[in-house]
Amino acid sequence: MSNKTLIVIGNGMVGHHFLEQFVASPAAAGFDIIVFGEEKQLAYDRVHLSEYFSGSTHADLAMATADWYSDNRIDLHLNELVTAVDRENRTVTTHKGTYRYDELVLATGSYPFVPPIEGRENPNCFVYRTLDDLDAIRACSDGASTGVVVGGGLLGLEAANALKSLGLDAHVVEFAPRLMPVQLDGDGGALLRRKIEELGVQVHSEKATTAIVDGEESRLRMNFGDDTHLETDLIVFSAGIRPQDTLARSCELETGERGGIIVNNQCTTSDPHIHAIGECALWNQQIFGLVAPGYTMARTLSAILNGDSDAAFTGADMSTKLKLLGVDVGSIGDAHARTPGARNIRFSDENAGHYRRMVISADGKKLLGAILVGDNSHYDTLLQYALNGIDLPDNPESLILPESQGGAPALGPDALPDTAQICSCHNVSKGDICGAIDAGCCDLGAVKGETRASTGCGGCTALLKTVVDSELEKRGVEVSRDLCEHFAYSRQDLFNIVKVNGIRTFRTLIQQHGRGHGCDICKPAVASILATCWNEHILTTDHVPLQDTNDTFMANMQKNGTYSIVPRVPGGEITPDKLIVLGEVAREYNLYTKITGGQRVDLFGATLSELPEIWEKLIAAGFETGHAYGKSLRTVKSCVGNSWCRYGVQDSVGMAIFLEHRYKGLRSPHKLKMAVSGCTRECAEAQSKDIGVIATENGWNLYVCGNGGMRPRHADLFATDLSDEGLISTIDRVLMFYVRTADRLQRTSVWMENMEGGLAYLKKVVLEDSLGIGEELEQHMADIVSTYQCEWKTAVEDPEKRKRFREFVNAPEKKDPVQQWTTERDQRRPLLESV
Amino acid sequence: MKTANQWNIVCTVDDLVPESGIAVWTPDGPVAIFYIPYRLPALFAISHTDPFSGTNVLARGITGDLKGEPVVASPLYKQHFSLVTGQCLENEDVKVKTYRVLLDGNAVRLEIRTASFEAVAA
Ligand SMILES: Cc1cc2nc3c(=O)[nH]c(=O)nc-3n(C[C@H](O)[C@H](O)[C@H](O)COP(=O)(O)OP(=O)(O)OC[C@H]3O[C@@H](n4cnc5c(N)ncnc54)[C@H](O)[C@@H]3O)c2cc1C
């Protein structure tokens, strides 16, 4: 039997989410899938569209790759608009051809509404919905000085922020008397307006634009109904969205009076073979202009197509929590108190710029809605009360009062029922989280990976962490951050103790702040902290017994007890002479030789006693230790850069060598890898490194906390177009903050994932210096850089230290009998198989 | 039965590293000697051979104490061995050989049961 065909029109957020759900379901095997997208880019994260102006690329925002589509056998047609649907013959037509379907999914989203104002076709007028829109706005902003957004709703304010970030003098023109009329009340809107104006965005309310004409000082002039006018160079319309139902209308599906494709609880339209999901769908007279309800529809439809007759979309919560131009705004449920008998409790502090309103039921027992401006810290608790119908306390006002005035602490995770939804993007309930923990997830990262909670918009990060911690604790999993039985402190605590008290040895630390004598967990961790703080040679008498064997012998132990040696090759640049020395040394000691992923040469099979001899030769040839054995910087990989490459825009090798010399020797909680690419082709794979640098026409873009290896993580874009100096001081701060605050053996990727506040918080600390420690971090790094020594050079020159490299102290000539060898592909390798 | 044990001098105090191990070669194979200055007596000796990998590396592990028991952690796969009994803390079926060791002036003496005597005894 041949497969049926499923066609999806629209490759936006919801259409893509539907595909993700559907291809993972049993029914997928029975369908060939074809997808049409009008936009030329593959589905991307529209919610974070504005990040395109702060340096994110389409690849950063993309929800999948073209490979994902081909791997799942989805026939993806981008840049192909569907122009007609023939329901009788079950075909769709594009400008390229006609395709048959058995089931059709409309996920066409919505389009921005542009009021019919004379002059709106002017080429300096735009909307704010797609990457193409943003490209056009960016191009037009060149040479412009003023920009106006028409519409003071949620998207309009976001667009205003974008104009500001393009360096324009930004204005918002709103028809209504206040901002965000859908989500906020008069007082909330007024406070938001004040805050936004303080940030330099001018708000003009109660203005009806009547015409757009040529300007006198600027490119355009907007004329208003009250005979005033405003000059501007570009205009962005953000006056609301309309469901994209053109196709549905022309093939006579039932649609709503004010637009939208009518669907039932199964997300099916008036034609049983046609379904609609996302912003184009009208359910129970409602359009949902948020991504979470769209995702819920997508999941429902996938279940329906799998024959699950119980699956139903039954509406969705429209509460929103946002930061608009840096101002917290929250709106929950029945924010306007439309429920009969609803009562209000308001708290306002004009001085601090906080406004909070609770809407409660007539009997005072339930929370129906809320409005927050200026501070969203109460949002999670209020949302849980509203969504789960939790009974309010006797003094409900305590929920929004500041603690100094009798405010209640946030709702504990125990008070939440199992059905409480924690993550609305991926529909994860508290029960799902408990399930994941019972199934073996024992930390936040594992729960995230298993349930996908908090991997959508990220709004629930803090709530998720408290729930996970409290559930782990209940199950007796100690969420204790004690390092080991010898120290009742986390690594971060110990760092501070060492630093503040000027402690220089392990013994002092354990005598004053620990118990017992230490172990293989705390000793290396403390050795690393001591190295970061005081940077003494790791083989001084006090520090020797603390080191892992790799650090003790400054080489990497292999399975047969021999060691491998990796000299530093900064940036992967090496002269032929040095390369020859490596070859000669390897030949002399019969070392197995392999090129590493970090652009260096690894020499395997040296015995303990050979190590200092080999290093004497390497040092004489100008090599330095490569720290391949340490929890420290490994390499800075680079592409060849603009000295040779036709595409390079900066000297990536030069920068890589500089960075490698700067940070070599820095001891950290775990190993560190870096890379520098000379252009956006990214040949050095910087986005999979702890610190990744990519050259731009204007400088450097910095990515942080990426990882390859077992759990790959794409690095986060941290700052754009940095100068050389800016780049280095930013990396100094990020690294030093990591070294000071990470847990033992925590890579930067996991550190980032577990950081409360995540990327935004790290940016604040590093770029805005919110903790006021920026200079201190840089100074600390400068101290480490200035006290660098090649550990191997110091060691081979010191007879006392060299004594450690005797295999058998009483028999220098004795060869270890278990080290047996065989030959493979012309090189030596251990004969020993695992015992 | 003959037990003609020998107390061989294997190294001197200067060869020892505080809170760490060194390896010596003996007629009984490689032996790891640990010098833990805060204990009395301060010297411990166990086989240098890691039973999990078959390699001679135990002297190169990190020493410490777990619940009061002096231990060394294998540098390869990190199992802990008691310096007193040779017992592996992670696997009760695995134990490494222990030796008596003492300080005689500046000399470190290790008690070696020579192979021939062992055979006779067995
Ligand atoms: C700037 C901005 C910020 C936002 N912020 C948030 C937020 O903070 N939180 C939140 O929940 N939501 C936010 N949203 C809304 C969110 O992006 C939408 O809810 C979501 O994108 C809807 O997904 P969709 O798939 O229904 O529509 P879309 O993502 O718009 O996708 C529809 C796709 O279908 C294509 N298409 C339409 N007609 C055809 C045709 N005939 N043939 C082929 N292709 C067609 C369109 O080109 C489009 O690519 C924001 C939106 C914007 C623009």
PDB file of N, CA, C and O in Angstrom, chain A residues 372-409:
ATOM      1  N   LEU A 372       1.147  43.331  36.631  1.00  0.00           N
ATOM      2  CA  LEU A 372       2.391  43.729  37.293  1.00  0.00           C
ATOM      3  C   LEU A 372       3.163  44.659  36.367  1.00  0.00           C
ATOM      4  O   LEU A 372       3.291  44.376  35.184  1.00  0.00           O
ATOM      5  N   VAL A 373       3.659  45.753  36.909  1.00  0.00           N
ATOM      6  CA  VAL A 373       4.556  46.611  36.125  1.00  0.00           C
ATOM      7  C   VAL A 373       5.746  46.971  37.004  1.00  0.00           C
ATOM      8  O   VAL A 373       5.569  47.311  38.171  1.00  0.00           O
ATOM      9  N   GLY A 374       6.928  46.865  36.463  1.00  0.00           N
ATOM     10  CA  GLY A 374       8.125  47.312  37.168  1.00  0.00           C
ATOM     11  C   GLY A 374       8.868  46.209  37.906  1.00  0.00           C
ATOM     12  O   GLY A 374      10.052  46.332  38.169  1.00  0.00           O
ATOM     13  N   ASP A 375       8.164  45.118  38.251  1.00  0.00           N
ATOM     14  CA  ASP A 375       8.825  44.065  39.009  1.00  0.00           C
ATOM     15  C   ASP A 375       8.009  42.787  38.862  1.00  0.00           C
ATOM     16  O   ASP A 375       6.886  42.708  39.332  1.00  0.00           O
ATOM     17  N   ASN A 376       8.585  41.809  38.186  1.00  0.00           N
ATOM     18  CA  ASN A 376       7.843  40.581  37.928  1.00  0.00           C
ATOM     19  C   ASN A 376       8.119  39.491  38.957  1.00  0.00           C
ATOM     20  O   ASN A 376       7.760  38.348  38.747  1.00  0.00           O
ATOM     21  N   SER A 377       8.734  39.859  40.079  1.00  0.00           N
ATOM     22  CA  SER A 377       9.140  38.783  40.979  1.00  0.00           C
ATOM     23  C   SER A 377       7.934  38.053  41.590  1.00  0.00           C
ATOM     24  O   SER A 377       8.068  36.945  42.075  1.00  0.00           O
ATOM     25  N   HIS A 378       6.758  38.687  41.571  1.00  0.00           N
ATOM     26  CA  HIS A 378       5.580  38.010  42.116  1.00  0.00           C
ATOM     27  C   HIS A 378       4.842  37.173  41.071  1.00  0.00           C
ATOM     28  O   HIS A 378       3.861  36.516  41.383  1.00  0.00           O
ATOM     29  N   TYR A 379       5.290  37.257  39.825  1.00  0.00           N
ATOM     30  CA  TYR A 379       4.528  36.653  38.727  1.00  0.00           C
ATOM     31  C   TYR A 379       4.323  35.150  38.886  1.00  0.00           C
ATOM     32  O   TYR A 379       3.193  34.655  38.813  1.00  0.00           O
ATOM     33  N   ASP A 380       5.403  34.407  39.140  1.00  0.00           N
ATOM     34  CA  ASP A 380       5.288  32.946  39.190  1.00  0.00           C
ATOM     35  C   ASP A 380       4.279  32.498  40.244  1.00  0.00           C
ATOM     36  O   ASP A 380       3.432  31.645  40.001  1.00  0.00           O
ATOM     37  N   THR A 381       4.385  33.102  41.411  1.00  0.00           N
ATOM     38  CA  THR A 381       3.484  32.706  42.488  1.00  0.00           C
ATOM     39  C   THR A 381       2.037  33.036  42.120  1.00  0.00           C
ATOM     40  O   THR A 381       1.143  32.203  42.251  1.00  0.00           O
ATOM     41  N   LEU A 382       1.802  34.256  41.629  1.00  0.00           N
ATOM     42  CA  LEU A 382       0.435  34.654  41.277  1.00  0.00           C
ATOM     43  C   LEU A 382      -0.112  33.752  40.177  1.00  0.00           C
ATOM     44  O   LEU A 382      -1.267  33.307  40.222  1.00  0.00           O
ATOM     45  N   LEU A 383       0.728  33.453  39.188  1.00  0.00           N
ATOM     46  CA  LEU A 383       0.259  32.624  38.076  1.00  0.00           C
ATOM     47  C   LEU A 383      -0.169  31.249  38.581  1.00  0.00           C
ATOM     48  O   LEU A 383      -1.196  30.708  38.166  1.00  0.00           O
ATOM     49  N   GLN A 384       0.599  30.692  39.509  1.00  0.00           N
ATOM     50  CA  GLN A 384       0.248  29.374  40.028  1.00  0.00           C
ATOM     51  C   GLN A 384      -1.073  29.428  40.808  1.00  0.00           C
ATOM     52  O   GLN A 384      -1.888  28.533  40.701  1.00  0.00           O
ATOM     53  N   TYR A 385      -1.288  30.501  41.575  1.00  0.00           N
ATOM     54  CA  TYR A 385      -2.578  30.643  42.266  1.00  0.00           C
ATOM     55  C   TYR A 385      -3.712  30.678  41.246  1.00  0.00           C
ATOM     56  O   TYR A 385      -4.729  30.021  41.399  1.00  0.00           O
ATOM     57  N   ALA A 386      -3.541  31.459  40.193  1.00  0.00           N
ATOM     58  CA  ALA A 386      -4.622  31.639  39.217  1.00  0.00           C
ATOM     59  C   ALA A 386      -4.858  30.360  38.418  1.00  0.00           C
ATOM     60  O   ALA A 386      -5.985  29.893  38.295  1.00  0.00           O
ATOM     61  N   LEU A 387      -3.787  29.770  37.902  1.00  0.00           N
ATOM     62  CA  LEU A 387      -3.954  28.605  37.027  1.00  0.00           C
ATOM     63  C   LEU A 387      -4.491  27.396  37.766  1.00  0.00           C
ATOM     64  O   LEU A 387      -5.256  26.613  37.218  1.00  0.00           O
ATOM     65  N   ASN A 388      -4.069  27.223  39.006  1.00  0.00           N
ATOM     66  CA  ASN A 388      -4.416  25.996  39.711  1.00  0.00           C
ATOM     67  C   ASN A 388      -5.556  26.171  40.696  1.00  0.00           C
ATOM     68  O   ASN A 388      -5.878  25.253  41.438  1.00  0.00           O
ATOM     69  N   GLY A 389      -6.146  27.366  40.719  1.00  0.00           N
ATOM     70  CA  GLY A 389      -7.274  27.585  41.613  1.00  0.00           C
ATOM     71  C   GLY A 389      -6.929  27.338  43.065  1.00  0.00           C
ATOM     72  O   GLY A 389      -7.750  26.856  43.843  1.00  0.00           O
ATOM     73  N   ILE A 390      -5.688  27.638  43.441  1.00  0.00           N
ATOM     74  CA  ILE A 390      -5.287  27.434  44.840  1.00  0.00           C
ATOM     75  C   ILE A 390      -5.990  28.488  45.702  1.00  0.00           C
ATOM     76  O   ILE A 390      -6.087  29.657  45.313  1.00  0.00           O
ATOM     77  N   ASP A 391      -6.497  28.058  46.879  1.00  0.00           N
ATOM     78  CA  ASP A 391      -7.176  29.005  47.762  1.00  0.00           C
ATOM     79  C   ASP A 391      -6.220  30.092  48.232  1.00  0.00           C
ATOM     80  O   ASP A 391      -5.095  29.800  48.646  1.00  0.00           O
ATOM     81  N   LEU A 392      -6.683  31.340  48.174  1.00  0.00           N
ATOM     82  CA  LEU A 392      -5.852  32.451  48.616  1.00  0.00           C
ATOM     83  C   LEU A 392      -5.736  32.430  50.133  1.00  0.00           C
ATOM     84  O   LEU A 392      -6.632  31.949  50.826  1.00  0.00           O
ATOM     85  N   PRO A 393      -4.657  32.975  50.667  1.00  0.00           N
ATOM     86  CA  PRO A 393      -4.562  33.085  52.125  1.00  0.00           C
ATOM     87  C   PRO A 393      -5.588  34.096  52.638  1.00  0.00           C
ATOM     88  O   PRO A 393      -6.191  34.827  51.861  1.00  0.00           O
ATOM     89  N   ASP A 394      -5.768  34.140  53.975  1.00  0.00           N
ATOM     90  CA  ASP A 394      -6.758  35.042  54.554  1.00  0.00           C
ATOM     91  C   ASP A 394      -6.428  36.504  54.257  1.00  0.00           C
ATOM     92  O   ASP A 394      -7.316  37.335  54.173  1.00  0.00           O
ATOM     93  N   ASN A 395      -5.172  36.796  54.157  1.00  0.00           N
ATOM     94  CA  ASN A 395      -4.777  38.178  53.838  1.00  0.00           C
ATOM     95  C   ASN A 395      -4.164  38.203  52.443  1.00  0.00           C
ATOM     96  O   ASN A 395      -2.941  38.288  52.309  1.00  0.00           O
ATOM     97  N   PRO A 396      -4.985  38.086  51.410  1.00  0.00           N
ATOM     98  CA  PRO A 396      -4.445  37.932  50.052  1.00  0.00           C
ATOM     99  C   PRO A 396      -3.519  39.064  49.645  1.00  0.00           C
ATOM    100  O   PRO A 396      -2.630  38.866  48.825  1.00  0.00           O
ATOM    101  N   GLU A 397      -3.703  40.242  50.243  1.00  0.00           N
ATOM    102  CA  GLU A 397      -2.852  41.373  49.860  1.00  0.00           C
ATOM    103  C   GLU A 397      -1.380  41.075  50.127  1.00  0.00           C
ATOM    104  O   GLU A 397      -0.490  41.659  49.504  1.00  0.00           O
ATOM    105  N   SER A 398      -1.109  40.121  51.053  1.00  0.00           N
ATOM    106  CA  SER A 398       0.291  39.826  51.369  1.00  0.00           C
ATOM    107  C   SER A 398       1.042  39.315  50.130  1.00  0.00           C
ATOM    108  O   SER A 398       2.260  39.396  50.056  1.00  0.00           O
ATOM    109  N   LEU A 399       0.275  38.818  49.145  1.00  0.00           N
ATOM    110  CA  LEU A 399       0.939  38.280  47.961  1.00  0.00           C
ATOM    111  C   LEU A 399       1.604  39.357  47.115  1.00  0.00           C
ATOM    112  O   LEU A 399       2.505  39.068  46.328  1.00  0.00           O
ATOM    113  N   ILE A 400       1.113  40.601  47.236  1.00  0.00           N
ATOM    114  CA  ILE A 400       1.730  41.643  46.400  1.00  0.00           C
ATOM    115  C   ILE A 400       2.395  42.747  47.217  1.00  0.00           C
ATOM    116  O   ILE A 400       3.003  43.653  46.662  1.00  0.00           O
ATOM    117  N   LEU A 401       2.291  42.649  48.549  1.00  0.00           N
ATOM    118  CA  LEU A 401       2.959  43.671  49.357  1.00  0.00           C
ATOM    119  C   LEU A 401       4.455  43.371  49.433  1.00  0.00           C
ATOM    120  O   LEU A 401       4.859  42.215  49.401  1.00  0.00           O
ATOM    121  N   PRO A 402       5.272  44.417  49.558  1.00  0.00           N
ATOM    122  CA  PRO A 402       6.702  44.165  49.786  1.00  0.00           C
ATOM    123  C   PRO A 402       6.862  43.447  51.123  1.00  0.00           C
ATOM    124  O   PRO A 402       6.032  43.634  52.024  1.00  0.00           O
ATOM    125  N   GLU A 403       7.907  42.661  51.275  1.00  0.00           N
ATOM    126  CA  GLU A 403       8.062  41.886  52.501  1.00  0.00           C
ATOM    127  C   GLU A 403       8.104  42.760  53.743  1.00  0.00           C
ATOM    128  O   GLU A 403       7.601  42.390  54.791  1.00  0.00           O
ATOM    129  N   SER A 404       8.673  43.958  53.599  1.00  0.00           N
ATOM    130  CA  SER A 404       8.759  44.849  54.755  1.00  0.00           C
ATOM    131  C   SER A 404       7.385  45.274  55.255  1.00  0.00           C
ATOM    132  O   SER A 404       7.223  45.690  56.373  1.00  0.00           O
ATOM    133  N   GLN A 405       6.378  45.136  54.394  1.00  0.00           N
ATOM    134  CA  GLN A 405       5.024  45.527  54.833  1.00  0.00           C
ATOM    135  C   GLN A 405       4.150  44.310  55.022  1.00  0.00           C
ATOM    136  O   GLN A 405       2.942  44.345  54.799  1.00  0.00           O
ATOM    137  N   GLY A 406       4.755  43.201  55.372  1.00  0.00           N
ATOM    138  CA  GLY A 406       3.954  42.008  55.668  1.00  0.00           C
ATOM    139  C   GLY A 406       3.702  41.132  54.467  1.00  0.00           C
ATOM    140  O   GLY A 406       2.811  40.291  54.484  1.00  0.00           O
ATOM    141  N   GLY A 407       4.465  41.311  53.417  1.00  0.00           N
ATOM    142  CA  GLY A 407       4.289  40.477  52.233  1.00  0.00           C
ATOM    143  C   GLY A 407       4.665  39.038  52.514  1.00  0.00           C
ATOM    144  O   GLY A 407       5.536  38.755  53.327  1.00  0.00           O
ATOM    145  N   ALA A 408       3.973  38.130  51.846  1.00  0.00           N
ATOM    146  CA  ALA A 408       4.239  36.708  52.041  1.00  0.00           C
ATOM    147  C   ALA A 408       5.391  36.289  51.148  1.00  0.00           C
ATOM    148  O   ALA A 408       5.583  36.834  50.077  1.00  0.00           O
ATOM    149  N   PRO A 409       6.147  35.312  51.588  1.00  0.00           N
ATOM    150  CA  PRO A 409       7.169  34.781  50.695  1.00  0.00           C
ATOM    151  C   PRO A 409       6.510  34.055  49.520  1.00  0.00           C
ATOM    152  O   PRO A 409       5.321  33.734  49.580  1.00  0.00           O
TER     153      PRO A 409
END
